[in-house]
PDB file of C-alpha atoms in Angstrom:
ATOM      1  CA  MET A   1       0.000   0.000   0.000  1.00 93.00           C
ATOM      2  CA  VAL A   2       1.213   3.495  -0.877  1.00 96.00           C
ATOM      3  CA  ARG A   3       0.098   6.410   1.282  1.00 97.00           C
ATOM      4  CA  TYR A   4       1.084   9.843   2.449  1.00 98.00           C
ATOM      5  CA  LEU A   5       2.846   9.877   5.808  1.00 98.00           C
ATOM      6  CA  ASN A   6       2.389  12.328   8.670  1.00 98.00           C
ATOM      7  CA  LEU A   7       3.754  13.013  12.138  1.00 98.00           C
ATOM      8  CA  ASP A   8       2.096   9.832  13.441  1.00 98.00           C
ATOM      9  CA  ASP A   9       4.478   7.876  11.193  1.00 98.00           C
ATOM     10  CA  ILE A  10       7.643   9.568  12.431  1.00 98.00           C
ATOM     11  CA  ASP A  11       9.119   6.437  14.035  1.00 98.00           C
ATOM     12  CA  GLU A  12       8.850   4.490  10.774  1.00 98.00           C
ATOM     13  CA  ILE A  13      10.255   7.394   8.766  1.00 98.00           C
ATOM     14  CA  VAL A  14      13.262   7.683  11.075  1.00 98.00           C
ATOM     15  CA  LYS A  15      13.853   3.925  10.890  1.00 98.00           C
ATOM     16  CA  VAL A  16      14.019   3.958   7.091  1.00 98.00           C
ATOM     17  CA  GLU A  17      16.129   7.131   7.186  1.00 98.00           C
ATOM     18  CA  ASN A  18      18.707   5.483   9.433  1.00 98.00           C
ATOM     19  CA  GLU A  19      18.800   2.270   7.404  1.00 97.00           C
ATOM     20  CA  THR A  20      19.225   4.164   4.135  1.00 97.00           C
ATOM     21  CA  TRP A  21      21.763   6.894   4.771  1.00 97.00           C
ATOM     22  CA  ILE A  22      25.277   6.779   6.147  1.00 97.00           C
ATOM     23  CA  PRO A  23      25.437   8.399   9.630  1.00 97.00           C
ATOM     24  CA  PRO A  24      26.845  11.788   8.536  1.00 96.00           C
ATOM     25  CA  MET A  25      23.841  12.228   6.230  1.00 96.00           C
ATOM     26  CA  GLN A  26      21.005  11.070   8.467  1.00 97.00           C
ATOM     27  CA  ALA A  27      18.344  13.669   9.202  1.00 96.00           C
ATOM     28  CA  PRO A  28      17.447  13.864  12.910  1.00 97.00           C
ATOM     29  CA  ARG A  29      13.863  13.329  14.001  1.00 97.00           C
ATOM     30  CA  GLU A  30      13.306  17.036  14.677  1.00 97.00           C
ATOM     31  CA  ARG A  31      14.341  18.013  11.151  1.00 96.00           C
ATOM     32  CA  ILE A  32      11.984  15.458   9.610  1.00 97.00           C
ATOM     33  CA  GLU A  33       9.163  16.685  11.833  1.00 97.00           C
ATOM     34  CA  ASN A  34       9.827  20.271  10.753  1.00 97.00           C
ATOM     35  CA  ARG A  35       9.752  19.280   7.092  1.00 97.00           C
ATOM     36  CA  ILE A  36       6.335  17.671   7.519  1.00 97.00           C
ATOM     37  CA  LYS A  37       5.047  20.686   9.462  1.00 97.00           C
ATOM     38  CA  ASN A  38       6.280  22.908   6.609  1.00 96.00           C
ATOM     39  CA  GLY A  39       4.158  21.047   4.082  1.00 97.00           C
ATOM     40  CA  HIS A  40       6.733  18.655   2.658  1.00 97.00           C
ATOM     41  CA  ARG A  41       5.310  15.436   1.273  1.00 98.00           C
ATOM     42  CA  TYR A  42       6.453  12.056   2.574  1.00 98.00           C
ATOM     43  CA  LEU A  43       5.105   9.126   0.597  1.00 98.00           C
ATOM     44  CA  GLY A  44       5.470   5.653   2.068  1.00 98.00           C
ATOM     45  CA  TYR A  45       5.205   2.202   0.540  1.00 98.00           C
ATOM     46  CA  GLU A  46       4.121  -0.481   3.003  1.00 97.00           C
ATOM     47  CA  ILE A  47       4.451  -4.225   2.566  1.00 96.00           C
ATOM     48  CA  ASP A  48       2.628  -6.467   5.045  1.00 95.00           C
ATOM     49  CA  GLY A  49       2.479  -3.631   7.552  1.00 93.00           C
ATOM     50  CA  ASP A  50       6.187  -2.746   7.320  1.00 96.00           C
ATOM     51  CA  MET A  51       7.471   0.528   5.853  1.00 98.00           C
ATOM     52  CA  ALA A  52       9.473  -0.627   2.835  1.00 98.00           C
ATOM     53  CA  GLY A  53      10.285   2.647   1.109  1.00 98.00           C
ATOM     54  CA  ILE A  54       9.882   6.401   1.363  1.00 98.00           C
ATOM     55  CA  VAL A  55      10.131   9.390  -0.975  1.00 98.00           C
ATOM     56  CA  ALA A  56      10.176  12.982   0.276  1.00 98.00           C
ATOM     57  CA  TRP A  57       9.742  16.172  -1.717  1.00 98.00           C
ATOM     58  CA  SER A  58       8.730  19.803  -1.464  1.00 97.00           C
ATOM     59  CA  TYR A  59       6.901  22.124  -3.818  1.00 97.00           C
ATOM     60  CA  GLN A  60       8.667  25.350  -4.769  1.00 95.00           C
ATOM     61  CA  TYR A  61       8.605  28.135  -7.332  1.00 95.00           C
ATOM     62  CA  ILE A  62      11.626  28.916  -9.491  1.00 93.00           C
ATOM     63  CA  LYS A  63      11.901  30.840 -12.740  1.00 90.00           C
ATOM     64  CA  SER A  64      14.953  29.073 -14.137  1.00 88.00           C
ATOM     65  CA  LEU A  65      17.643  26.507 -13.453  1.00 85.00           C
ATOM     66  CA  ASN A  66      19.815  29.300 -12.056  1.00 87.00           C
ATOM     67  CA  GLU A  67      17.406  29.658  -9.129  1.00 90.00           C
ATOM     68  CA  LEU A  68      17.894  26.099  -7.937  1.00 88.00           C
ATOM     69  CA  PRO A  69      19.075  25.890  -4.318  1.00 89.00           C
ATOM     70  CA  LYS A  70      22.859  25.763  -4.150  1.00 88.00           C
ATOM     71  CA  ASP A  71      23.078  23.413  -1.165  1.00 89.00           C
ATOM     72  CA  PHE A  72      21.102  20.561   0.356  1.00 91.00           C
ATOM     73  CA  SER A  73      19.840  22.475   3.377  1.00 88.00           C
ATOM     74  CA  LEU A  74      18.033  24.886   1.048  1.00 86.00           C
ATOM     75  CA  PHE A  75      16.897  22.087  -1.258  1.00 85.00           C
ATOM     76  CA  SER A  76      15.339  20.083   1.587  1.00 91.00           C
ATOM     77  CA  SER A  77      14.019  22.738   3.963  1.00 87.00           C
ATOM     78  CA  GLY A  78      11.759  25.735   3.974  1.00 87.00           C
ATOM     79  CA  GLU A  79       8.062  25.995   3.376  1.00 93.00           C
ATOM     80  CA  SER A  80       6.372  23.898   0.707  1.00 96.00           C
ATOM     81  CA  ILE A  81       3.228  25.464  -0.762  1.00 93.00           C
ATOM     82  CA  LEU A  82       1.648  23.645  -3.672  1.00 95.00           C
ATOM     83  CA  GLU A  83      -0.555  26.562  -4.708  1.00 94.00           C
ATOM     84  CA  LYS A  84       2.463  28.819  -5.259  1.00 91.00           C
ATOM     85  CA  SER A  85       4.748  26.243  -6.887  1.00 95.00           C
ATOM     86  CA  ASN A  86       5.749  25.250 -10.378  1.00 95.00           C
ATOM     87  CA  VAL A  87       8.298  22.521  -9.527  1.00 97.00           C
ATOM     88  CA  ALA A  88       8.802  19.669  -7.111  1.00 97.00           C
ATOM     89  CA  PHE A  89      12.149  18.959  -5.424  1.00 97.00           C
ATOM     90  CA  ILE A  90      12.680  15.280  -4.563  1.00 98.00           C
ATOM     91  CA  TYR A  91      15.416  15.119  -1.940  1.00 97.00           C
ATOM     92  CA  ASN A  92      15.006  11.750  -0.224  1.00 97.00           C
ATOM     93  CA  VAL A  93      14.476   8.253  -1.601  1.00 98.00           C
ATOM     94  CA  GLY A  94      14.952   5.542   0.997  1.00 97.00           C
ATOM     95  CA  VAL A  95      14.422   1.786   1.083  1.00 98.00           C
ATOM     96  CA  ALA A  96      14.423  -0.296   4.267  1.00 97.00           C
ATOM     97  CA  LYS A  97      17.256  -2.797   4.409  1.00 95.00           C
ATOM     98  CA  LYS A  98      15.203  -5.999   4.215  1.00 95.00           C
ATOM     99  CA  PHE A  99      13.295  -4.790   1.143  1.00 97.00           C
ATOM    100  CA  ARG A 100      16.247  -3.898  -1.051  1.00 95.00           C
ATOM    101  CA  GLY A 101      16.596  -5.573  -4.411  1.00 94.00           C
ATOM    102  CA  GLN A 102      12.835  -6.072  -4.706  1.00 96.00           C
ATOM    103  CA  GLY A 103      11.913  -3.093  -6.865  1.00 96.00           C
ATOM    104  CA  VAL A 104      10.688  -1.009  -3.929  1.00 97.00           C
ATOM    105  CA  GLY A 105      12.674   2.070  -4.921  1.00 97.00           C
ATOM    106  CA  THR A 106      11.282   2.000  -8.445  1.00 97.00           C
ATOM    107  CA  LYS A 107       7.748   1.510  -7.172  1.00 97.00           C
ATOM    108  CA  VAL A 108       7.785   4.332  -4.642  1.00 97.00           C
ATOM    109  CA  VAL A 109       9.475   6.864  -6.958  1.00 98.00           C
ATOM    110  CA  ARG A 110       6.974   6.125  -9.725  1.00 98.00           C
ATOM    111  CA  GLU A 111       4.124   6.561  -7.264  1.00 98.00           C
ATOM    112  CA  ALA A 112       5.617   9.867  -6.100  1.00 98.00           C
ATOM    113  CA  LEU A 113       5.819  11.089  -9.689  1.00 98.00           C
ATOM    114  CA  ASN A 114       2.178  10.133 -10.193  1.00 97.00           C
ATOM    115  CA  LYS A 115       1.183  12.090  -7.076  1.00 98.00           C
ATOM    116  CA  ILE A 116       3.153  15.126  -8.225  1.00 98.00           C
ATOM    117  CA  LYS A 117       1.514  14.952 -11.642  1.00 97.00           C
ATOM    118  CA  GLU A 118      -1.930  14.654 -10.031  1.00 97.00           C
ATOM    119  CA  ASP A 119      -1.141  17.827  -8.081  1.00 97.00           C
ATOM    120  CA  GLY A 120      -0.716  19.655 -11.379  1.00 97.00           C
ATOM    121  CA  VAL A 121       3.058  20.093 -11.195  1.00 97.00           C
ATOM    122  CA  THR A 122       4.837  19.113 -14.415  1.00 96.00           C
ATOM    123  CA  GLN A 123       8.513  19.654 -13.549  1.00 97.00           C
ATOM    124  CA  VAL A 124      10.531  17.634 -11.049  1.00 98.00           C
ATOM    125  CA  TYR A 125      14.104  18.167  -9.901  1.00 97.00           C
ATOM    126  CA  LEU A 126      15.884  15.458  -7.966  1.00 97.00           C
ATOM    127  CA  ASP A 127      18.956  15.513  -5.744  1.00 94.00           C
ATOM    128  CA  GLY A 128      21.131  12.937  -7.526  1.00 97.00           C
ATOM    129  CA  ARG A 129      23.669  11.457  -5.160  1.00 97.00           C
ATOM    130  CA  CYS A 130      26.796   9.917  -6.739  1.00 98.00           C
ATOM    131  CA  PRO A 131      28.553   7.678  -4.162  1.00 98.00           C
ATOM    132  CA  SER A 132      30.827   5.963  -6.677  1.00 98.00           C
ATOM    133  CA  TYR A 133      32.767   9.235  -6.958  1.00 98.00           C
ATOM    134  CA  ASN A 134      34.856   8.228  -3.933  1.00 98.00           C
ATOM    135  CA  GLY A 135      33.206   4.921  -3.098  1.00 98.00           C
ATOM    136  CA  SER A 136      31.335   4.099   0.095  1.00 97.00           C
ATOM    137  CA  THR A 137      32.413   1.102   2.149  1.00 95.00           C
ATOM    138  CA  GLU A 138      32.874   2.548   5.645  1.00 95.00           C
ATOM    139  CA  TYR A 139      29.337   2.107   6.948  1.00 96.00           C
ATOM    140  CA  GLU A 140      26.820  -0.734   6.971  1.00 95.00           C
ATOM    141  CA  GLN A 141      24.186   1.217   5.040  1.00 96.00           C
ATOM    142  CA  GLU A 142      25.896   0.740   1.696  1.00 95.00           C
ATOM    143  CA  HIS A 143      28.842  -0.848  -0.080  1.00 96.00           C
ATOM    144  CA  ILE A 144      29.673   0.922  -3.331  1.00 97.00           C
ATOM    145  CA  GLU A 145      33.083   0.728  -4.943  1.00 97.00           C
ATOM    146  CA  GLN A 146      34.782   3.794  -6.338  1.00 98.00           C
ATOM    147  CA  GLN A 147      34.614   4.170 -10.104  1.00 98.00           C
ATOM    148  CA  THR A 148      37.761   6.030 -11.088  1.00 98.00           C
ATOM    149  CA  GLU A 149      36.519   6.764 -14.597  1.00 98.00           C
ATOM    150  CA  PHE A 150      33.383   8.333 -13.143  1.00 98.00           C
ATOM    151  CA  LYS A 151      35.431  10.483 -10.761  1.00 98.00           C
ATOM    152  CA  LYS A 152      37.649  11.591 -13.642  1.00 98.00           C
ATOM    153  CA  ARG A 153      34.639  12.584 -15.717  1.00 98.00           C
ATOM    154  CA  ILE A 154      32.940  14.492 -12.892  1.00 98.00           C
ATOM    155  CA  ASP A 155      36.146  16.333 -12.018  1.00 98.00           C
ATOM    156  CA  LYS A 156      36.439  17.361 -15.666  1.00 98.00           C
ATOM    157  CA  CYS A 157      32.856  18.662 -15.618  1.00 98.00           C
ATOM    158  CA  ILE A 158      33.624  20.659 -12.483  1.00 97.00           C
ATOM    159  CA  ARG A 159      36.771  22.179 -14.000  1.00 97.00           C
ATOM    160  CA  GLU A 160      34.984  23.084 -17.224  1.00 97.00           C
ATOM    161  CA  ASN A 161      31.695  24.101 -15.567  1.00 96.00           C
ATOM    162  CA  LYS A 162      29.748  21.570 -17.608  1.00 97.00           C
ATOM    163  CA  THR A 163      26.818  19.283 -16.915  1.00 97.00           C
ATOM    164  CA  PRO A 164      27.562  15.538 -16.906  1.00 98.00           C
ATOM    165  CA  THR A 165      26.227  13.646 -19.895  1.00 98.00           C
ATOM    166  CA  ILE A 166      23.992  10.592 -19.943  1.00 96.00           C
ATOM    167  CA  ASP A 167      27.117   8.535 -20.678  1.00 97.00           C
ATOM    168  CA  ASP A 168      28.905  10.018 -17.661  1.00 97.00           C
ATOM    169  CA  ILE A 169      26.207   9.039 -15.165  1.00 97.00           C
ATOM    170  CA  GLU A 170      26.155   5.429 -16.372  1.00 97.00           C
ATOM    171  CA  TYR A 171      29.151   4.768 -14.099  1.00 97.00           C
ATOM    172  CA  ASP A 172      27.184   5.434 -10.915  1.00 98.00           C
ATOM    173  CA  PRO A 173      24.483   2.973  -9.715  1.00 97.00           C
ATOM    174  CA  VAL A 174      22.331   5.630  -8.042  1.00 97.00           C
ATOM    175  CA  LEU A 175      22.297   7.897 -11.093  1.00 98.00           C
ATOM    176  CA  ARG A 176      21.646   4.923 -13.386  1.00 97.00           C
ATOM    177  CA  PHE A 177      18.602   4.120 -11.278  1.00 97.00           C
ATOM    178  CA  TYR A 178      17.153   7.594 -11.781  1.00 98.00           C
ATOM    179  CA  LYS A 179      17.986   7.544 -15.462  1.00 98.00           C
ATOM    180  CA  LYS A 180      15.915   4.372 -15.879  1.00 97.00           C
ATOM    181  CA  LEU A 181      12.989   6.231 -14.319  1.00 97.00           C
ATOM    182  CA  GLY A 182      13.204   8.941 -16.971  1.00 97.00           C
ATOM    183  CA  PHE A 183      15.360  11.556 -15.257  1.00 98.00           C
ATOM    184  CA  LYS A 184      18.202  13.295 -17.057  1.00 98.00           C
ATOM    185  CA  PRO A 185      21.166  15.271 -15.670  1.00 98.00           C
ATOM    186  CA  VAL A 186      20.769  19.043 -15.959  1.00 97.00           C
ATOM    187  CA  HIS A 187      23.195  20.538 -13.455  1.00 96.00           C
ATOM    188  CA  LEU A 188      26.255  19.715 -11.359  1.00 97.00           C
ATOM    189  CA  ILE A 189      26.675  21.435  -7.995  1.00 96.00           C
ATOM    190  CA  SER A 190      29.928  21.162  -6.045  1.00 94.00           C
ATOM    191  CA  ASN A 191      29.938  21.313  -2.249  1.00 93.00           C
ATOM    192  CA  PHE A 192      26.174  20.710  -2.276  1.00 94.00           C
ATOM    193  CA  ILE A 193      26.319  18.475   0.781  1.00 95.00           C
ATOM    194  CA  PRO A 194      29.855  18.393   2.246  1.00 95.00           C
ATOM    195  CA  GLN A 195      29.086  15.611   4.745  1.00 95.00           C
ATOM    196  CA  ASP A 196      28.472  13.207   1.864  1.00 97.00           C
ATOM    197  CA  SER A 197      32.131  12.233   1.450  1.00 97.00           C
ATOM    198  CA  PRO A 198      31.413   9.255  -0.867  1.00 98.00           C
ATOM    199  CA  SER A 199      29.976  11.735  -3.393  1.00 98.00           C
ATOM    200  CA  GLY A 200      32.737  14.256  -2.743  1.00 98.00           C
ATOM    201  CA  GLY A 201      30.011  16.657  -1.636  1.00 97.00           C
ATOM    202  CA  ASN A 202      28.827  16.810  -5.248  1.00 97.00           C
ATOM    203  CA  ARG A 203      25.311  16.477  -6.592  1.00 97.00           C
ATOM    204  CA  ILE A 204      24.093  15.867 -10.104  1.00 97.00           C
ATOM    205  CA  ILE A 205      20.679  17.486 -10.266  1.00 97.00           C
ATOM    206  CA  MET A 206      18.317  15.302 -12.270  1.00 97.00           C
ATOM    207  CA  TYR A 207      15.182  16.489 -14.047  1.00 97.00           C
ATOM    208  CA  ILE A 208      12.020  15.182 -15.586  1.00 98.00           C
ATOM    209  CA  LYS A 209       9.121  17.038 -17.225  1.00 97.00           C
ATOM    210  CA  PHE A 210       5.721  15.532 -17.783  1.00 95.00           C
ATOM    211  CA  SER A 211       4.112  15.995 -21.176  1.00 82.00           C
TER     212      SER A 211
END
């Protein structure tokens, strides 16, 4: 079952948060509560009564790509008001440990996109993490090897102030996942979330527009 989550679901949200993200990136309970109070949407996918996956997003208004938030705290905080928005910012996609490899991530992201479309918003930006930039093997939440070719390509994009190509993102499993769901890379932001050392603090902003 897929449903919107609220403050009554905070324990389940925090559980998935802590199973998904490495400790330096985990949002504390208070921050999640504040996001919900500020109108952010948390969509949950339950299987047999257990929370299997979660997607979180906010609704915002921007005139152009240049007005995108320049760091994660801006991307994932602040007030979300559907009536004043023209875009959605997806900033959290999490899958509980025991449900990984079962298509839960695909299911819950597709459901989130359907909900966003039903709300009349046709543009979606997504915070595209890229852990294969440095690799991530220190914590139990994930084991992703570094892809040196990917790091080389991203560093080149940073030096030349260019957006990574579809071919570039193929080296990273997280970005490949979003590509399969129809997202494309539109922007690269350095130092977007410094505590995400596997990604080198970088983010590839992904984008999809509904017809």
